[in-house]
Each structure stands twice: as structure tokens, then as C-alpha cells.
Amino acid sequence: MGDEQGNLENTSNQRESWKEEELLRDSRILENTRSFIVEYNLKTKQCYVDPAQRRHVYGNWSKRLKTSADFHRVVLKEDIPLLKSFFDFSNLKAGDSRRVDARFYVKAHTYEWFRVSLVCYGDAKGHKERVLITFTNAEKELETIRKMKFLLAKDPLTHMPNLDSFIQMTEELIQSHPGMRFAVIRMDINKFRIINEIYGTKEGDNILRYIGVKIQEWAGPAQGESTYCRVSSDMFCVCIEYNKEDIQELVSFMQASLKGYPIRFEMVMSFGIYVTDEEDQEGRTPVITLMDRAVTAQQTVKNSYLSNVAYYDEKIQKKEAAEKEILSEMKHALGTEQFKVYLQPKCEMDTGKIIGAEALVRWIHPQKGVISPGDFVPVFEKNGFISELDAFILEATCKTLRRWLDEKKPVYPISVNVSRADLYNPNLLDQIQSCVAKYDIPHDLISFELTESAFISDNMQLCNLASLLQKNHFRVLMDDFGSGYSSLNTLREIPVDVLKIDLKFLPPSSDDLRGNTILRCVVDMARQLGLEVIVEGVETKDQVDFLLSIGCRFAQGFYFYRPMPISDYEQALAKG
């Protein structure tokens, strides 16, 4: 019996020795992986701590940790509840595993993230016997993940939520408060670009951070349920429970905050507000649509000195509905030839003789009749369809010129407009040349009008295009001269052949000596530069007399002819 007991004790000692060797071997394997292991025996309540622990975590756990509950002594207080739950082995079964991330004390005043993995092993009968826990320093990995999550959710400049986060949070806010009305407020600084140009982008960024702080100050905890974000550039958005007084308070707070910013520039914000209705409250309207409606309202007061706050109302809603209808019908209208080319003659003022025409577009709708270009052209400019329409007008014009040439009719040059959107088409010149060649049109019979506002917005693009057109023997006209702010500079830089002066911007008047002097000087300057001048918008006999007196020869306007169908233009030519 004694020998048997001795053999059992030897076997038990060998088993314990084997376990310790196994753990040491596992420890050596983990040595170079920023990891260490701990084994806790559920039956004996004994805890084995890998000696490598002292290289990774502060203190000697072998001396300090007596039970699994003692792990909270070396864990950041904030993570203690998580670890208590993790190290609760009461419901653990053999074969179970767990994983958790928590911060452990690594050196004085420093905690780092560790990934803790746990596996429960059973005895020969399958009862839980011991728990093997692996601690792996994941500070760098988790820090990278946290940074990535932050970058994905936050605006890097202001540390406010970014647009994606705002959309998600606002959706949750609206859906969790059914029946509550919310106000989506879009705001930005008028002429912020000028601030960047004068003070530099560094100061501009400081202003954006300042605005972000002020928005969070106001719309944060004090205001209860709210979401906010920096959309992009100087554009910010806030969503709060609708209350007109709160909105006015936010507007006043932001304006007062900007006045208090230490910069010698009057910063004014404009605000667009959309208030949710029943359909929105049921979560059926995307948040981005609510924001778009706030933007639409804001555009009505952008850069206005009379008002800086606008609500999305029925008038704006009707305008939007009309634009949507235009967008839904535009392709069909082009395919069914609802767009017609009209010609407005250009005349010699002293004789009234037609010397050419400008090709314009009219939409003749089968049910609605004539749709004004002012209703559809701005919409097409925004969505880019204007380029397709320009191509249609150019082809229709070339086709008409070809017919006149074939029929041996008198033919005078026709000018077509180049929209701002066309400037970014790298194939524009090739498309023009291809169309003109298709109908074999002499290049002196077709010219191209470029607006002065387009000259100002993208000088280089226009300069290149004008030069290429001239090299290919097309005439270039600068349209709407006088409507911009850099007219003289554009004249110096952009190669043009004809200056079109719009009397909307430089109206002659017997009472306006200064205006008349300016107009006289512009005409004289154009003459000295070797440019032909055409005055458009001429409506009265007095205007004709004045223009003739200062040396203008050619004009375009209602005094002579309104835009007309091609057949009427042919009749006007026939009458001489």
C-alpha cells in the first residue's frame, strides 16, 4: 500500500512538473509576441503567472494576485466592470472561450491596451478544471483602429462629427422621437473665400475650429437632443427640436460669436432652415434630402444684406417641384425636338439692316406651351445637361446654314453660346470642328459667344479655348461685357474679336453723365484695341441715337427685333 501511495505521489508530482514545463514552453513561445500567459486552477484556486508578465505589465502579479477577482487592481478604473464580467467563471464550461480588450497598468501613470483571450480546459471527466489566459499588448493595433474610427466618424479639422456620422445620428434622432418636429439648419460664412485669400488658410482653419466650438457650446448638453457636423469647407449643419425662439437664439449666438472673433473683417453667416413635416417624422425622407432643402432655403439669402435667415417654404417647394419636372422631361424633350432654335438679328443701327444673328433656344412644350429659358437654362447649367443642349443648338445652326447655302439664299454669320460647363469638356474643340465639317460650313459664318462671368471664374480655360477657336478661324465674342468685375483685365488677357456690351449693366441716360462717359470710353477703348462692338439690350430710339453719337454701329435688341423662329428670320431677311 505504501509503495502504491508513493507511486501515486510521484505520478502527481510528475504531472505538476509536466504542467509547469508546458506553461514555461508556452511562455517561451510567446516571449517575442508582446504576450504572456496566466493559468488559473478552478479547483485549487491557485494562479500561475508567466514570469514574462513583469516585462509587459507593471508589478509582480505572482505576489499581488491571489484570485481572479484581484485582476481589477492592475486595470484602468473605467475598464473594471468589463473585466469583472470577463473573469466571472461561474457560468464557464469546459471548452468555452472569451476575448476582451482592456487597459492595463504598464508603468507609472501609463495604461496600454491589451487583448485578453481566455480558454477553459476540462479534466478527464469533462468538468472545468483550469483557465488559460493570454495577455497580448495591442496598444499600437488598437490605437490605429481607434484613430481610423475617429477619422471615419469625425471631421479632422474641428473634431466635430463628419457628414456621414451626422446623417446616421440624425436618422436615429428623428426615428426615436416619432411625432416630434425637428429643424435642420444649414449655415456658412458669406464670402469665406475672401478671408482665406486675405489672411491665409491657416487663419481660415482657426475660424472654422472656432465656429465648431461655438456650435458645440450652444447645441451641446444645454440644448438636449441635437446633432451637428461640419459638412465641408465653412459649411456646418445642426439638427434640433423645432422651436422658433431656439433657432433665433442660435442665429444671434453665432453672429455675436463671429463679431467677437479677433479679426478685422466683418464675418456674416447665412442660415437656411428646413422644418420636418409628418412624412419626415416617420423617417421616410433621407436626412441628406432634409439638408438639401435647408441649402435651397439658404441660397435665397446668400450674400444678402437685407436678411440672413430663410425658411424652406411653399414658394421654394413649388420652385423645386418645377425644377424636378424640368429634369424629368429634359431628355424626352430633346429627343422629340421640343427645343427649337430661335434667332435674334444683329443690325446696323443707322440703316436697320440685318448683319447676322445670335442662336437662342426656346422650349416649346406640347402641353405647357413656351417655357422661358430663365426657367430651364439655370437648371441645366447646374446638372450639366446644358452641354447636350449646346451641342444640339450648334448642330441645328450648322444644318440651317447648310440649307441656306444650298438654296443660294443670303447668308449672314450666326453666333452660338458656349456655356460655362462646356469649358471642362476636353473634346469641345474637336466636337465643334466635327460638326462644322459635317455640314461643310465656312468658318467665317459661325462664331462663338463666351460670357464675361465665365472669363472671371476660369480665366485660363477660357483663354485656351478662345485662342484655339481663333487659330481655327472662328470669331470669338465676349458676351455681357460690363456685368463682371474684371472687364478691363479680361480684355487684356483673353483673345476676342467682338465686344458685346449689355445695356442692362451700362444703360445710357440723359441724366447720367458719368454712366454715359463710361460707356463712351468703353466704346473708344474697344475701337483702339481693334475690337468690333455690338450693343445688346437696345430698346429705345434715344438709346440708338446716343450709341450712334459715340461711334457704335451695330446693335441687338427689342428696338430692332425680338428672338424669332428661323422661318420668321428668313422672312425678315427677304424684306431687306
PDB file of C-alpha atoms in Angstrom, residues 48 99 115 247 258 349 453 477:
ATOM      1  CA  TYR A  48       0.252  30.653 -12.178  1.00  0.00           C
ATOM      2  CA  ARG A  99     -11.956  37.701 -25.574  1.00  0.00           C
ATOM      3  CA  ARG A 115      -6.223  41.912 -25.844  1.00  0.00           C
ATOM      4  CA  ILE A 247     -33.428  78.945 -33.763  1.00  0.00           C
ATOM      5  CA  LEU A 258     -18.249  85.858 -35.025  1.00  0.00           C
ATOM      6  CA  MET A 349     -28.132 100.848 -86.367  1.00  0.00           C
ATOM      7  CA  SER A 453     -18.638  85.993 -65.923  1.00  0.00           C
ATOM      8  CA  LEU A 477     -17.321  87.295 -78.887  1.00  0.00           C
TER       9      LEU A 477
END
